[in-house]
Structures are given as C-alpha cells and as structure tokens.
PDB file of C-alpha atoms in Angstrom:
ATOM      1  CA  VAL N   1       0.027  -0.005  -0.026  1.00 49.00           C
ATOM      2  CA  PRO N   2       2.725   2.606   0.799  1.00 47.00           C
ATOM      3  CA  PHE N   3       4.524   1.565  -2.400  1.00 45.00           C
ATOM      4  CA  PHE N   4       1.646   2.666  -4.412  1.00 44.00           C
ATOM      5  CA  ASP N   5       1.220   5.936  -2.215  1.00 44.00           C
ATOM      6  CA  GLY N   6      -1.909   4.443  -0.737  1.00 51.00           C
ATOM      7  CA  SER N   7      -3.361   4.606   2.745  1.00 58.00           C
ATOM      8  CA  TYR N   8      -4.176   2.005   5.533  1.00 68.00           C
ATOM      9  CA  ASN N   9      -7.179   4.432   6.273  1.00 65.00           C
ATOM     10  CA  ASN N  10     -10.247   3.459   4.232  1.00 64.00           C
ATOM     11  CA  GLY N  11     -12.031   6.561   5.344  1.00 66.00           C
ATOM     12  CA  SER N  12     -15.297   6.759   7.403  1.00 65.00           C
ATOM     13  CA  ASP N  13     -15.375   3.196   8.873  1.00 83.00           C
ATOM     14  CA  THR N  14     -11.699   3.066   9.579  1.00 87.00           C
ATOM     15  CA  SER N  15     -11.861   6.255  11.582  1.00 86.00           C
ATOM     16  CA  LYS N  16     -14.900   4.928  13.462  1.00 88.00           C
ATOM     17  CA  TYR N  17     -12.942   1.791  14.471  1.00 90.00           C
ATOM     18  CA  ILE N  18     -10.025   3.787  15.535  1.00 90.00           C
ATOM     19  CA  LEU N  19     -12.125   6.213  17.562  1.00 88.00           C
ATOM     20  CA  ARG N  20     -13.637   3.329  19.497  1.00 90.00           C
ATOM     21  CA  ALA N  21     -10.297   1.750  20.042  1.00 91.00           C
ATOM     22  CA  PHE N  22      -8.939   4.853  21.692  1.00 91.00           C
ATOM     23  CA  ALA N  23     -12.197   5.079  23.731  1.00 90.00           C
ATOM     24  CA  ILE N  24     -11.422   1.569  24.955  1.00 90.00           C
ATOM     25  CA  LEU N  25      -7.771   2.558  25.975  1.00 91.00           C
ATOM     26  CA  ASP N  26      -8.989   5.710  27.618  1.00 88.00           C
ATOM     27  CA  HIS N  27     -12.106   4.364  29.548  1.00 86.00           C
ATOM     28  CA  GLY N  28     -11.808   0.538  29.450  1.00 85.00           C
ATOM     29  CA  GLU N  29     -14.883   0.222  27.299  1.00 84.00           C
ATOM     30  CA  MET N  30     -16.411   1.851  24.211  1.00 82.00           C
ATOM     31  CA  LEU N  31     -17.576   4.948  25.875  1.00 80.00           C
ATOM     32  CA  LEU N  32     -18.441   7.800  23.346  1.00 80.00           C
ATOM     33  CA  ASP N  33     -19.874  11.242  23.658  1.00 73.00           C
ATOM     34  CA  PHE N  34     -23.488  11.484  22.579  1.00 72.00           C
ATOM     35  CA  ASP N  35     -24.979  14.896  22.902  1.00 70.00           C
ATOM     36  CA  GLY N  36     -22.655  15.705  25.737  1.00 71.00           C
ATOM     37  CA  LYS N  37     -23.179  12.563  27.769  1.00 74.00           C
ATOM     38  CA  MET N  38     -20.713   9.585  27.777  1.00 76.00           C
ATOM     39  CA  ARG N  39     -22.647   6.514  26.867  1.00 77.00           C
ATOM     40  CA  ILE N  40     -21.623   2.902  25.954  1.00 79.00           C
ATOM     41  CA  ASP N  41     -21.560   2.523  22.060  1.00 79.00           C
ATOM     42  CA  LEU N  42     -23.299  -0.624  20.815  1.00 81.00           C
ATOM     43  CA  GLY N  43     -23.568   0.476  17.180  1.00 80.00           C
ATOM     44  CA  ARG N  44     -20.427  -1.717  16.051  1.00 86.00           C
ATOM     45  CA  MET N  45     -19.585  -5.087  17.085  1.00 90.00           C
ATOM     46  CA  PRO N  46     -16.922  -5.186  19.799  1.00 90.00           C
ATOM     47  CA  LEU N  47     -14.225  -7.546  18.588  1.00 94.00           C
ATOM     48  CA  TYR N  48     -12.398  -5.331  15.980  1.00 94.00           C
ATOM     49  CA  PRO N  49     -12.190  -2.268  18.165  1.00 93.00           C
ATOM     50  CA  TYR N  50     -10.767  -4.341  20.873  1.00 94.00           C
ATOM     51  CA  PHE N  51      -8.257  -5.855  18.512  1.00 95.00           C
ATOM     52  CA  LEU N  52      -7.194  -2.466  17.372  1.00 95.00           C
ATOM     53  CA  ALA N  53      -6.936  -1.238  21.145  1.00 95.00           C
ATOM     54  CA  ALA N  54      -4.611  -4.158  21.910  1.00 95.00           C
ATOM     55  CA  VAL N  55      -2.402  -3.386  19.121  1.00 95.00           C
ATOM     56  CA  PHE N  56      -2.184   0.272  19.810  1.00 94.00           C
ATOM     57  CA  TRP N  57      -1.518  -0.517  23.501  1.00 94.00           C
ATOM     58  CA  LEU N  58       1.349  -2.883  22.546  1.00 94.00           C
ATOM     59  CA  THR N  59       2.850  -0.712  20.031  1.00 91.00           C
ATOM     60  CA  GLY N  60       2.406   2.625  21.892  1.00 88.00           C
ATOM     61  CA  GLY N  61       0.189   4.305  19.430  1.00 85.00           C
ATOM     62  CA  GLU N  62      -1.856   4.355  16.265  1.00 85.00           C
ATOM     63  CA  ASN N  63       0.504   2.092  14.301  1.00 85.00           C
ATOM     64  CA  LEU N  64      -1.724   1.009  11.403  1.00 87.00           C
ATOM     65  CA  SER N  65       1.221  -0.670   9.546  1.00 87.00           C
ATOM     66  CA  ILE N  66       1.438  -3.348  12.452  1.00 91.00           C
ATOM     67  CA  VAL N  67      -2.443  -3.663  12.254  1.00 92.00           C
ATOM     68  CA  THR N  68      -2.309  -4.546   8.556  1.00 90.00           C
ATOM     69  CA  ALA N  69       0.673  -6.749   9.038  1.00 91.00           C
ATOM     70  CA  ILE N  70      -1.276  -8.726  11.531  1.00 93.00           C
ATOM     71  CA  GLN N  71      -4.270  -8.829   9.279  1.00 92.00           C
ATOM     72  CA  ALA N  72      -1.995 -10.234   6.314  1.00 91.00           C
ATOM     73  CA  VAL N  73      -1.236 -13.140   8.717  1.00 93.00           C
ATOM     74  CA  PHE N  74      -5.011 -13.644   9.109  1.00 94.00           C
ATOM     75  CA  SER N  75      -5.492 -13.587   5.313  1.00 92.00           C
ATOM     76  CA  SER N  76      -2.735 -16.027   4.969  1.00 93.00           C
ATOM     77  CA  LEU N  77      -4.375 -18.463   7.421  1.00 94.00           C
ATOM     78  CA  SER N  78      -7.547 -18.031   5.372  1.00 94.00           C
ATOM     79  CA  VAL N  79      -5.642 -19.411   2.419  1.00 94.00           C
ATOM     80  CA  ILE N  80      -4.772 -22.518   4.319  1.00 95.00           C
ATOM     81  CA  ALA N  81      -8.355 -22.967   5.427  1.00 96.00           C
ATOM     82  CA  VAL N  82      -9.545 -22.760   1.779  1.00 95.00           C
ATOM     83  CA  GLY N  83      -7.126 -25.403   0.758  1.00 95.00           C
ATOM     84  CA  LEU N  84      -8.241 -27.672   3.559  1.00 95.00           C
ATOM     85  CA  ILE N  85     -11.879 -27.191   2.733  1.00 94.00           C
ATOM     86  CA  ALA N  86     -11.193 -28.199  -0.858  1.00 94.00           C
ATOM     87  CA  GLY N  87      -9.398 -31.345   0.435  1.00 93.00           C
ATOM     88  CA  VAL N  88     -12.465 -32.557   2.072  1.00 90.00           C
ATOM     89  CA  PHE N  89     -13.967 -33.182  -1.443  1.00 88.00           C
ATOM     90  CA  ASP N  90     -10.778 -34.241  -3.307  1.00 89.00           C
ATOM     91  CA  ARG N  91      -7.295 -34.037  -1.825  1.00 90.00           C
ATOM     92  CA  ARG N  92      -6.080 -33.058  -5.355  1.00 92.00           C
ATOM     93  CA  TRP N  93      -7.797 -29.680  -5.033  1.00 93.00           C
ATOM     94  CA  ILE N  94      -5.947 -28.565  -1.851  1.00 93.00           C
ATOM     95  CA  VAL N  95      -2.949 -26.843  -3.579  1.00 94.00           C
ATOM     96  CA  PRO N  96      -5.035 -25.364  -6.594  1.00 93.00           C
ATOM     97  CA  ALA N  97      -7.609 -23.955  -4.217  1.00 94.00           C
ATOM     98  CA  ALA N  98      -5.069 -22.382  -1.813  1.00 93.00           C
ATOM     99  CA  LEU N  99      -3.212 -20.868  -4.752  1.00 93.00           C
ATOM    100  CA  LEU N 100      -6.403 -19.369  -6.091  1.00 92.00           C
ATOM    101  CA  ALA N 101      -7.200 -18.006  -2.677  1.00 91.00           C
ATOM    102  CA  CYS N 102      -3.595 -16.575  -2.440  1.00 89.00           C
ATOM    103  CA  VAL N 103      -4.089 -14.364  -5.445  1.00 88.00           C
ATOM    104  CA  TRP N 104      -7.810 -13.513  -4.733  1.00 88.00           C
ATOM    105  CA  PRO N 105      -7.942  -9.702  -4.957  1.00 86.00           C
ATOM    106  CA  ALA N 106     -10.347  -9.198  -1.862  1.00 83.00           C
ATOM    107  CA  LEU N 107      -7.923 -11.059   0.313  1.00 84.00           C
ATOM    108  CA  ILE N 108      -4.981  -8.926  -0.609  1.00 84.00           C
ATOM    109  CA  VAL N 109      -6.724  -5.609  -0.728  1.00 83.00           C
ATOM    110  CA  TYR N 110      -8.714  -5.837   2.508  1.00 84.00           C
ATOM    111  CA  SER N 111      -5.739  -7.084   4.577  1.00 85.00           C
ATOM    112  CA  ALA N 112      -4.082  -3.706   3.719  1.00 84.00           C
ATOM    113  CA  TRP N 113      -6.997  -1.684   5.154  1.00 87.00           C
ATOM    114  CA  VAL N 114      -7.964  -1.115   8.658  1.00 89.00           C
ATOM    115  CA  LEU N 115     -11.277  -2.895   8.425  1.00 90.00           C
ATOM    116  CA  THR N 116     -13.030  -6.033   9.870  1.00 92.00           C
ATOM    117  CA  ASP N 117     -12.738  -8.189   6.668  1.00 92.00           C
ATOM    118  CA  SER N 118      -9.582  -9.941   7.101  1.00 92.00           C
ATOM    119  CA  ILE N 119     -10.314 -11.158  10.600  1.00 95.00           C
ATOM    120  CA  PHE N 120     -13.886 -11.952   9.867  1.00 95.00           C
ATOM    121  CA  ILE N 121     -13.024 -14.067   6.694  1.00 94.00           C
ATOM    122  CA  ASP N 122     -10.428 -15.867   8.592  1.00 95.00           C
ATOM    123  CA  LEU N 123     -12.722 -16.813  11.390  1.00 96.00           C
ATOM    124  CA  PHE N 124     -15.566 -17.711   8.916  1.00 97.00           C
ATOM    125  CA  THR N 125     -13.379 -19.949   6.710  1.00 96.00           C
ATOM    126  CA  TRP N 126     -11.921 -21.736   9.719  1.00 97.00           C
ATOM    127  CA  GLY N 127     -15.280 -22.436  11.011  1.00 97.00           C
ATOM    128  CA  ILE N 128     -16.481 -23.709   7.670  1.00 96.00           C
ATOM    129  CA  CYS N 129     -13.294 -25.905   7.594  1.00 96.00           C
ATOM    130  CA  ALA N 130     -13.907 -27.390  10.910  1.00 96.00           C
ATOM    131  CA  CYS N 131     -17.479 -28.130  10.158  1.00 94.00           C
ATOM    132  CA  VAL N 132     -16.882 -29.814   6.696  1.00 93.00           C
ATOM    133  CA  TRP N 133     -14.128 -31.975   8.124  1.00 93.00           C
ATOM    134  CA  ALA N 134     -16.538 -32.901  10.935  1.00 92.00           C
ATOM    135  CA  THR N 135     -18.785 -34.574   8.297  1.00 89.00           C
ATOM    136  CA  LYS N 136     -16.024 -36.934   7.506  1.00 88.00           C
ATOM    137  CA  SER N 137     -15.031 -37.799  11.013  1.00 84.00           C
ATOM    138  CA  GLY N 138     -16.189 -40.678  13.203  1.00 84.00           C
ATOM    139  CA  ARG N 139     -16.282 -38.289  16.093  1.00 88.00           C
ATOM    140  CA  PRO N 140     -17.597 -35.021  14.733  1.00 90.00           C
ATOM    141  CA  LEU N 141     -18.393 -33.278  18.020  1.00 92.00           C
ATOM    142  CA  PRO N 142     -15.130 -31.688  18.728  1.00 95.00           C
ATOM    143  CA  LEU N 143     -14.701 -30.215  15.352  1.00 95.00           C
ATOM    144  CA  LEU N 144     -18.303 -29.032  15.335  1.00 95.00           C
ATOM    145  CA  VAL N 145     -17.499 -27.258  18.693  1.00 97.00           C
ATOM    146  CA  VAL N 146     -14.363 -25.658  17.173  1.00 97.00           C
ATOM    147  CA  GLY N 147     -16.442 -24.484  14.176  1.00 96.00           C
ATOM    148  CA  GLY N 148     -19.052 -23.033  16.372  1.00 96.00           C
ATOM    149  CA  VAL N 149     -16.491 -21.180  18.514  1.00 97.00           C
ATOM    150  CA  ALA N 150     -14.997 -19.715  15.228  1.00 97.00           C
ATOM    151  CA  PHE N 151     -18.346 -18.561  14.167  1.00 97.00           C
ATOM    152  CA  GLY N 152     -19.124 -17.193  17.520  1.00 96.00           C
ATOM    153  CA  ILE N 153     -16.089 -15.096  17.469  1.00 96.00           C
ATOM    154  CA  ALA N 154     -16.744 -14.076  13.900  1.00 96.00           C
ATOM    155  CA  VAL N 155     -20.195 -12.704  14.641  1.00 95.00           C
ATOM    156  CA  LEU N 156     -18.717 -10.439  17.186  1.00 94.00           C
ATOM    157  CA  THR N 157     -16.975  -8.933  14.181  1.00 93.00           C
ATOM    158  CA  ARG N 158     -19.768  -8.692  11.677  1.00 91.00           C
ATOM    159  CA  PRO N 159     -23.430  -9.183  12.726  1.00 91.00           C
ATOM    160  CA  ILE N 160     -24.703 -10.567   9.434  1.00 90.00           C
ATOM    161  CA  LEU N 161     -23.412 -14.023  10.537  1.00 92.00           C
ATOM    162  CA  MET N 162     -26.328 -14.225  13.121  1.00 92.00           C
ATOM    163  CA  PHE N 163     -28.346 -15.407  10.128  1.00 92.00           C
ATOM    164  CA  PHE N 164     -25.861 -18.187   9.113  1.00 93.00           C
ATOM    165  CA  PRO N 165     -27.388 -21.051  11.264  1.00 92.00           C
ATOM    166  CA  TYR N 166     -30.476 -21.009   8.902  1.00 93.00           C
ATOM    167  CA  LEU N 167     -28.217 -22.237   6.077  1.00 93.00           C
ATOM    168  CA  LEU N 168     -25.603 -24.017   8.331  1.00 92.00           C
ATOM    169  CA  VAL N 169     -27.933 -26.417  10.162  1.00 92.00           C
ATOM    170  CA  PRO N 170     -29.764 -28.004   7.067  1.00 92.00           C
ATOM    171  CA  LEU N 171     -26.466 -28.250   5.287  1.00 91.00           C
ATOM    172  CA  LEU N 172     -24.626 -29.945   8.033  1.00 90.00           C
ATOM    173  CA  ALA N 173     -27.575 -32.369   8.658  1.00 89.00           C
ATOM    174  CA  TYR N 174     -27.490 -33.369   4.972  1.00 88.00           C
ATOM    175  CA  LEU N 175     -23.737 -33.830   4.956  1.00 86.00           C
ATOM    176  CA  LEU N 176     -23.654 -35.702   8.174  1.00 83.00           C
ATOM    177  CA  PHE N 177     -26.519 -38.050   7.164  1.00 79.00           C
ATOM    178  CA  ALA N 178     -25.309 -38.651   3.694  1.00 73.00           C
ATOM    179  CA  GLY N 179     -21.722 -38.855   4.504  1.00 66.00           C
ATOM    180  CA  GLN N 180     -21.865 -41.012   7.716  1.00 66.00           C
ATOM    181  CA  GLY N 181     -25.391 -42.687   7.281  1.00 67.00           C
ATOM    182  CA  ARG N 182     -26.373 -41.704  10.869  1.00 70.00           C
ATOM    183  CA  ARG N 183     -29.829 -41.675  12.109  1.00 77.00           C
ATOM    184  CA  TRP N 184     -31.789 -38.531  11.956  1.00 80.00           C
ATOM    185  CA  ARG N 185     -31.927 -37.688  15.584  1.00 82.00           C
ATOM    186  CA  PRO N 186     -28.180 -37.771  16.325  1.00 83.00           C
ATOM    187  CA  THR N 187     -27.667 -36.113  12.907  1.00 87.00           C
ATOM    188  CA  LEU N 188     -29.871 -33.133  13.807  1.00 88.00           C
ATOM    189  CA  ALA N 189     -28.287 -32.890  17.277  1.00 89.00           C
ATOM    190  CA  TYR N 190     -24.828 -32.720  15.811  1.00 91.00           C
ATOM    191  CA  ALA N 191     -25.936 -30.200  13.105  1.00 92.00           C
ATOM    192  CA  LEU N 192     -27.315 -27.830  15.684  1.00 94.00           C
ATOM    193  CA  VAL N 193     -24.011 -27.700  17.746  1.00 95.00           C
ATOM    194  CA  PRO N 194     -22.319 -24.903  15.827  1.00 95.00           C
ATOM    195  CA  GLY N 195     -25.416 -22.790  15.451  1.00 94.00           C
ATOM    196  CA  ILE N 196     -26.195 -23.030  19.122  1.00 95.00           C
ATOM    197  CA  ILE N 197     -22.603 -21.954  20.119  1.00 96.00           C
ATOM    198  CA  LEU N 198     -22.722 -19.136  17.605  1.00 95.00           C
ATOM    199  CA  LEU N 199     -25.875 -17.800  19.154  1.00 93.00           C
ATOM    200  CA  ALA N 200     -24.585 -18.239  22.636  1.00 95.00           C
ATOM    201  CA  PHE N 201     -21.752 -15.802  21.872  1.00 95.00           C
ATOM    202  CA  LEU N 202     -24.347 -13.138  21.229  1.00 93.00           C
ATOM    203  CA  GLY N 203     -25.908 -13.604  24.734  1.00 92.00           C
ATOM    204  CA  PRO N 204     -23.741 -10.942  26.498  1.00 90.00           C
ATOM    205  CA  ARG N 205     -24.337  -8.553  23.529  1.00 89.00           C
ATOM    206  CA  LEU N 206     -28.219  -8.909  23.795  1.00 90.00           C
ATOM    207  CA  LEU N 207     -28.023  -8.307  27.478  1.00 90.00           C
ATOM    208  CA  ALA N 208     -25.917  -5.167  26.979  1.00 85.00           C
ATOM    209  CA  THR N 209     -28.343  -3.710  24.461  1.00 85.00           C
ATOM    210  CA  TYR N 210     -31.372  -4.581  26.529  1.00 87.00           C
ATOM    211  CA  ASN N 211     -29.849  -2.851  29.523  1.00 85.00           C
ATOM    212  CA  GLU N 212     -28.968   0.229  27.463  1.00 79.00           C
ATOM    213  CA  TYR N 213     -31.924   0.535  25.151  1.00 80.00           C
ATOM    214  CA  GLY N 214     -34.686  -1.700  26.760  1.00 83.00           C
ATOM    215  CA  ALA N 215     -34.563  -3.961  23.649  1.00 83.00           C
ATOM    216  CA  PRO N 216     -32.432  -7.059  23.064  1.00 87.00           C
ATOM    217  CA  VAL N 217     -30.886  -6.385  19.606  1.00 85.00           C
ATOM    218  CA  VAL N 218     -27.478  -7.482  18.126  1.00 86.00           C
ATOM    219  CA  THR N 219     -26.637  -4.078  16.762  1.00 79.00           C
ATOM    220  CA  THR N 220     -27.966  -0.505  16.578  1.00 72.00           C
ATOM    221  CA  GLN N 221     -26.147  -0.113  13.241  1.00 69.00           C
ATOM    222  CA  SER N 222     -28.511   0.919  10.328  1.00 62.00           C
ATOM    223  CA  GLY N 223     -28.063   0.667   6.673  1.00 55.00           C
ATOM    224  CA  GLY N 224     -27.527  -2.006   4.146  1.00 54.00           C
ATOM    225  CA  GLN N 225     -23.859  -2.251   5.057  1.00 50.00           C
ATOM    226  CA  ALA N 226     -24.873  -4.134   8.246  1.00 50.00           C
ATOM    227  CA  LEU N 227     -26.098  -7.023   6.194  1.00 50.00           C
ATOM    228  CA  GLU N 228     -22.906  -7.278   4.063  1.00 52.00           C
ATOM    229  CA  LEU N 229     -21.077 -10.567   4.315  1.00 48.00           C
TER     230      LEU N 229
END
C-alpha cells in the first residue's frame, strides 16, 4: 500500500473503529460522547475495536502498519483454510484452491485496510473448515464445537453471521446424514451444535443492548452495510 502511495485508512469506517479503540484505551470500554453525555456505544460489534486497542496498546500508538501486518497473517491463514476445505472433497484440490485464494484480490486488498474483513473472513473460513471436516469424522463433536466457536467469535466482528445457522444447520444435517449414514436424531443434534454455540456468543451482547436501550438487539447499526457478508 505505501509503495503505491496508498493509505491504510479506508475513510469513514476506519476512523470509527480507531475512535472506538482509543475510547477503550481511555475508558476501558467503548464510551463515546452522545449529545454531551458519555454512553456505551453498541453501534459496532466489539471484537475489531478491541483488537485495534490491543495493537495500539502494545505498540504505543496508532500504528496502522502493524495492524495490517497482523491482518496479512490472518489472510494467509484463510488461504490454508480454503485449501483444507477443498481437500475434504478431493485432496488433489488442496493446492489449486489455496493458490487461487492466495491471489484472490479481496484477500489482498482488505488485509491492507484497517477494516474488519480480514479477521472476519479468517474466522469464517476456519469455522467452515472445521464443520466440513466434521462431516467426514467418526467423532464429529469436537470439530463442530471448534467451528461453532470460530463462528461465535466471527459474529462479534460482523453481525450478518447471526443469520448463518438458517443455512448451516440443514446443510450440515445433510452432509452428516449422507456422509456417515447416521440416524436422523443424532444427525440433527450434531448439526445444531455450531449454530447454538454461535448464538450463545451473542448472549452478552443482547443483554448489554437490553440494559442500554430496553430491547435485546444484536446491533444498533442501520443501513444495508450491516447485512454485508
């Protein structure tokens, strides 16, 4: 990015995340000034501002180059996850899929911007990876739990993932039933595990918004961008 005279700051969204990161460093939580009153901000999901705050605290300031370097590592891990996902279906696809992901423009571009995408995509792809490998395992529960935890952390980055269980549960149930020939009751129980864990991660968030606004909502952010995956 610096080589092409670019900037790590992508504008409005980047500034909002940085503002919340410094609020965490100053107050210990995302306290912002609303009409002259300091109130907890629940408009953005918490994971990325806390990630920025941790990097700023460790590096002693607003060091965006370190942030993007860490995000590049996350994007590299996403490449590995993509290869492993492809390997579930055919091991010959592992390297081609990983190479394709390695040159995918979105992974390269977003890792160089101070935005949630790199961390979200990494958590999401590893969650998918754990779940699809679980469908081939004789003991799927540990991998399904890992997948659920990855999705749970990811939803604290981007709220759109709260709708993912609607797709995940029937797809997992089919793969577990077709791949392992299990009975429908244990199949359904296994398929529900990642979704239940994902939703459990939203519990504290719902409680916080209920205490602040009197309604348990995942985010107060408005606009179509809140639904972007």
